[in-house]
């Protein structure tokens, strides 16, 4: 049976996926790089440095490590500006109800976000107290789709991966959950999140009871 829920943040609980996307698109425009909105799905869930490499594409080799750091910082500045006014209003529909239901059911709850702004965002949105553990993204060696972040969350909660349900809107995130040995609930488009065990369009249709029964 499921004993813990491990949530991604951006695009699952917080309405931020489009803001990351817009910040990368703005940087790409400034650098005169080609932009195809299809890149959006691949950028989801991926850490900042890996995202920059995806955005630079073939141009990546043209820039020094120092220039790349500046580009990543610039994108982060645009993103930070966009979330500057975030509050509980920016929670995605169903997020608060899902967290409340999990807590009432006595489940452990962790946050597994690749974003270095995750801790601040959950504070601003008023949901920090729901989490028994928030993984510090700055301490990770490997980005999603590597399972490290989900394994770390489960270990911190003291729950075996087989009894955790990971919740993700990104292909890279679903892959990370599955390789951590957990059940994956995808949030978004079932055609995109093919490897998830179940997919919902958003958290408004989340029914905790459906996931608690022993497999
Ligand atoms: C993930 C987002 O949660 O965090 C990605 O889905 C983002 O789009 C990544 O690149 C890293 O975020 P940050 O805020 O540390 O640059
Ligand atoms: Mg996400």
Coordinates of C-alpha atoms and ligand atoms in Angstrom, one line a residue:
X1 CA 0.0 0.0 0.0
X2 CA 1.1 3.6 -0.6
X3 CA 2.5 5.3 2.5
X4 CA 3.9 8.5 1.0
X5 CA 3.3 11.0 -1.7
X6 CA 6.3 12.6 -3.3
X7 CA 5.3 15.7 -5.3
X8 CA 7.1 17.6 -8.0
X9 CA 6.4 21.4 -7.7
X10 CA 6.5 23.2 -11.1
X11 CA 3.5 22.3 -13.2
X12 CA 2.0 20.0 -10.5
X13 CA 1.4 22.2 -7.4
X14 CA 2.6 25.6 -8.7
X15 CA 1.6 27.4 -11.9
X16 CA 5.2 28.0 -12.9
X17 CA 5.9 25.7 -15.9
X18 CA 4.9 28.4 -18.4
X19 CA 7.1 30.9 -16.6
X20 CA 10.2 28.7 -16.8
X21 CA 9.3 28.2 -20.5
X22 CA 8.8 32.0 -21.1
X23 CA 12.1 32.8 -19.4
X24 CA 14.1 30.4 -21.6
X25 CA 12.3 31.5 -24.7
X26 CA 13.2 35.1 -23.9
X27 CA 16.9 34.2 -23.5
X28 CA 16.9 32.2 -26.7
X29 CA 15.4 35.2 -28.5
X30 CA 18.1 37.5 -27.2
X31 CA 20.8 35.1 -28.3
X32 CA 19.3 34.8 -31.7
X33 CA 18.7 31.1 -31.3
X34 CA 16.0 29.2 -33.1
X35 CA 13.0 28.3 -30.9
X36 CA 10.5 25.5 -31.4
X37 CA 7.8 25.3 -28.8
X38 CA 8.2 21.5 -28.9
X39 CA 11.3 22.0 -26.8
X40 CA 9.0 22.9 -24.0
X41 CA 8.1 19.3 -23.1
X42 CA 11.8 18.4 -23.0
X43 CA 12.7 21.3 -20.7
X44 CA 10.1 20.4 -18.1
X45 CA 11.6 18.9 -14.9
X46 CA 15.2 19.3 -16.1
X47 CA 17.7 21.3 -14.0
X48 CA 18.9 24.7 -15.0
X49 CA 22.3 23.7 -16.5
X50 CA 20.8 20.9 -18.6
X51 CA 18.0 23.1 -19.7
X52 CA 20.5 25.7 -21.0
X53 CA 22.3 23.0 -23.0
X54 CA 19.0 22.0 -24.6
X55 CA 18.2 25.6 -25.4
X56 CA 21.6 26.3 -26.9
X57 CA 21.5 23.1 -28.9
X58 CA 24.2 23.1 -31.6
X59 CA 25.4 26.5 -30.5
X60 CA 26.5 25.1 -27.1
X61 CA 30.1 24.6 -28.3
X62 CA 30.4 28.3 -29.2
X63 CA 30.2 29.6 -25.6
X64 CA 32.7 29.4 -22.7
X65 CA 31.7 27.9 -19.3
X66 CA 31.6 31.5 -18.0
X67 CA 29.2 32.7 -20.7
X68 CA 27.0 29.8 -20.1
X69 CA 26.9 30.6 -16.4
X70 CA 25.8 34.1 -17.3
X71 CA 23.1 32.9 -19.6
X72 CA 21.7 30.6 -16.9
X73 CA 21.8 33.4 -14.4
X74 CA 20.0 35.7 -16.8
X75 CA 17.2 33.2 -17.3
X76 CA 17.0 32.7 -13.6
X77 CA 16.7 36.5 -13.2
X78 CA 13.7 36.6 -15.6
X79 CA 12.1 33.6 -13.8
X80 CA 12.7 35.1 -10.3
X81 CA 11.1 38.4 -11.5
X82 CA 8.0 36.5 -12.7
X83 CA 7.5 34.7 -9.4
X84 CA 8.2 37.8 -7.3
X85 CA 4.5 38.3 -6.5
X86 CA 3.6 34.6 -6.0
X87 CA 1.1 33.7 -3.3
X88 CA -1.5 31.0 -2.6
X89 CA -3.4 32.3 -5.7
X90 CA -0.7 30.7 -7.8
X91 CA -1.3 27.2 -6.6
X92 CA -2.7 25.0 -9.4
X93 CA -6.3 23.8 -9.0
X94 CA -6.7 20.8 -6.8
X95 CA -3.2 21.2 -5.3
X96 CA -4.3 22.3 -1.8
X97 CA -7.1 19.6 -1.7
X98 CA -4.6 16.9 -2.6
X99 CA -2.2 17.9 0.1
X100 CA -5.0 18.2 2.6
X101 CA -6.3 14.7 1.7
X102 CA -2.9 13.1 2.0
X103 CA -2.3 14.7 5.4
X104 CA -5.7 13.6 6.7
X105 CA -5.0 10.1 5.5
X106 CA -1.8 10.1 7.6
X107 CA 0.5 9.8 4.6
X108 CA 4.0 11.2 4.6
X109 CA 4.6 14.0 2.1
X110 CA 7.8 15.2 0.4
X111 CA 8.7 17.7 -2.3
X112 CA 11.1 16.6 -5.0
X113 CA 11.7 19.7 -7.2
X114 CA 14.7 20.3 -9.3
X115 CA 14.2 24.1 -8.7
X116 CA 16.4 26.1 -6.4
X117 CA 13.4 28.3 -5.9
X118 CA 11.3 25.5 -4.6
X119 CA 11.7 26.2 -0.9
X120 CA 10.9 29.8 -1.3
X121 CA 7.9 29.1 -3.5
X122 CA 6.2 26.7 -1.1
X123 CA 6.6 29.3 1.7
X124 CA 5.1 32.0 -0.5
X125 CA 2.2 29.8 -1.5
X126 CA 1.5 28.9 2.1
X127 CA 2.0 25.1 1.8
X128 CA 5.4 24.6 3.4
X129 CA 3.9 23.0 6.5
X130 CA 2.5 20.1 4.5
X131 CA 5.9 18.7 3.7
X132 CA 7.7 16.3 6.0
X133 CA 10.8 16.7 3.8
X134 CA 11.8 19.1 1.0
X135 CA 14.8 17.9 -1.0
X136 CA 17.4 20.6 -1.5
X137 CA 18.0 20.7 -5.2
X138 CA 21.4 22.4 -4.8
X139 CA 22.7 19.2 -3.2
X140 CA 21.9 16.8 -6.0
X141 CA 24.6 15.3 -8.2
X142 CA 22.3 14.2 -11.0
X143 CA 19.3 15.8 -12.7
X144 CA 15.9 14.1 -13.5
X145 CA 15.5 11.6 -15.3
X146 CA 18.0 10.2 -12.8
X147 CA 16.1 8.8 -9.8
X148 CA 18.4 10.4 -7.2
X149 CA 15.9 13.1 -6.1
X150 CA 13.1 10.7 -5.6
X151 CA 15.3 8.1 -3.8
X152 CA 16.5 10.9 -1.5
X153 CA 13.0 12.0 -0.7
X154 CA 11.9 8.4 0.1
X155 CA 14.9 7.8 2.3
X156 CA 14.3 11.1 4.2
X157 CA 10.7 10.0 4.8
X158 CA 11.8 6.5 5.9
X159 CA 9.4 4.9 3.4
X160 CA 10.6 2.2 0.9
X161 CA 10.2 3.4 -2.7
X162 CA 7.7 0.6 -3.5
X163 CA 5.3 2.3 -1.0
X164 CA 5.7 5.8 -2.5
X165 CA 3.6 7.5 -5.2
X166 CA 5.5 10.1 -7.2
X167 CA 3.5 12.9 -8.9
X168 CA 5.0 14.6 -12.0
X169 CA 4.1 16.7 -15.0
X170 CA 7.3 16.1 -16.9
X171 CA 8.5 13.1 -19.0
X172 CA 11.9 13.4 -17.3
X173 CA 10.2 13.3 -13.9
X174 CA 8.0 10.3 -14.6
X175 CA 11.2 8.5 -15.8
X176 CA 12.9 9.4 -12.6
X177 CA 10.0 8.1 -10.5
X178 CA 9.9 4.8 -12.4
X179 CA 13.6 4.2 -12.1
X180 CA 13.4 4.9 -8.4
X181 CA 11.1 1.9 -8.2
X182 CA 7.9 4.0 -7.4
X183 CA 4.4 4.2 -8.8
X184 CA 4.1 7.3 -11.0
X185 CA 1.0 9.6 -11.4
X186 CA 1.4 11.8 -14.4
X187 CA -0.3 15.2 -14.5
X188 CA -1.0 16.4 -18.0
X189 CA -1.4 14.7 -21.3
X190 CA -1.5 10.8 -21.3
X191 CA 0.1 10.7 -24.8
X192 CA 3.1 12.7 -23.5
X193 CA 3.4 10.9 -20.1
X194 CA 3.2 7.4 -21.5
X195 CA 5.4 5.8 -18.9
X196 CA 3.2 6.8 -15.9
X197 CA 1.0 4.3 -14.2
X198 CA -1.9 6.7 -14.3
X199 CA -2.4 10.1 -15.8
X200 CA -4.8 12.9 -14.8
X201 CA -5.2 16.2 -16.6
X202 CA -4.7 18.1 -13.3
X203 CA -5.1 17.5 -9.6
X204 CA -8.8 18.5 -9.4
X205 CA -9.6 14.9 -10.4
X206 CA -7.2 13.4 -7.9
X207 CA -8.9 10.8 -5.7
X208 CA -6.5 9.6 -3.0
X209 CA -8.5 6.4 -2.3
X210 CA -7.8 5.1 -5.8
X211 CA -4.1 5.0 -5.1
X212 CA -4.1 3.7 -1.5
X213 CA -5.4 0.1 -2.2
X214 CA -2.6 -2.5 -2.1
X215 CA -1.4 -3.4 -5.6
Ligands
LIG1 C1 12.0 22.2 -12.5 C2 11.4 22.9 -13.7 O1 11.1 22.0 -11.5 O2 13.1 23.0 -12.0 C3 12.4 23.3 -14.8 O3 10.4 22.0 -14.3 C4 13.5 24.1 -14.2 O4 11.8 24.0 -15.8 C5 14.1 23.3 -13.0 O5 14.5 24.3 -15.1 C6 15.3 24.1 -12.3 O6 14.7 25.2 -11.7 P1 15.6 26.5 -11.2 O7 14.6 27.4 -10.6 O8 16.5 26.0 -10.2 O9 16.3 27.1 -12.4
LIG2 MG1 7.3 19.8 -13.1

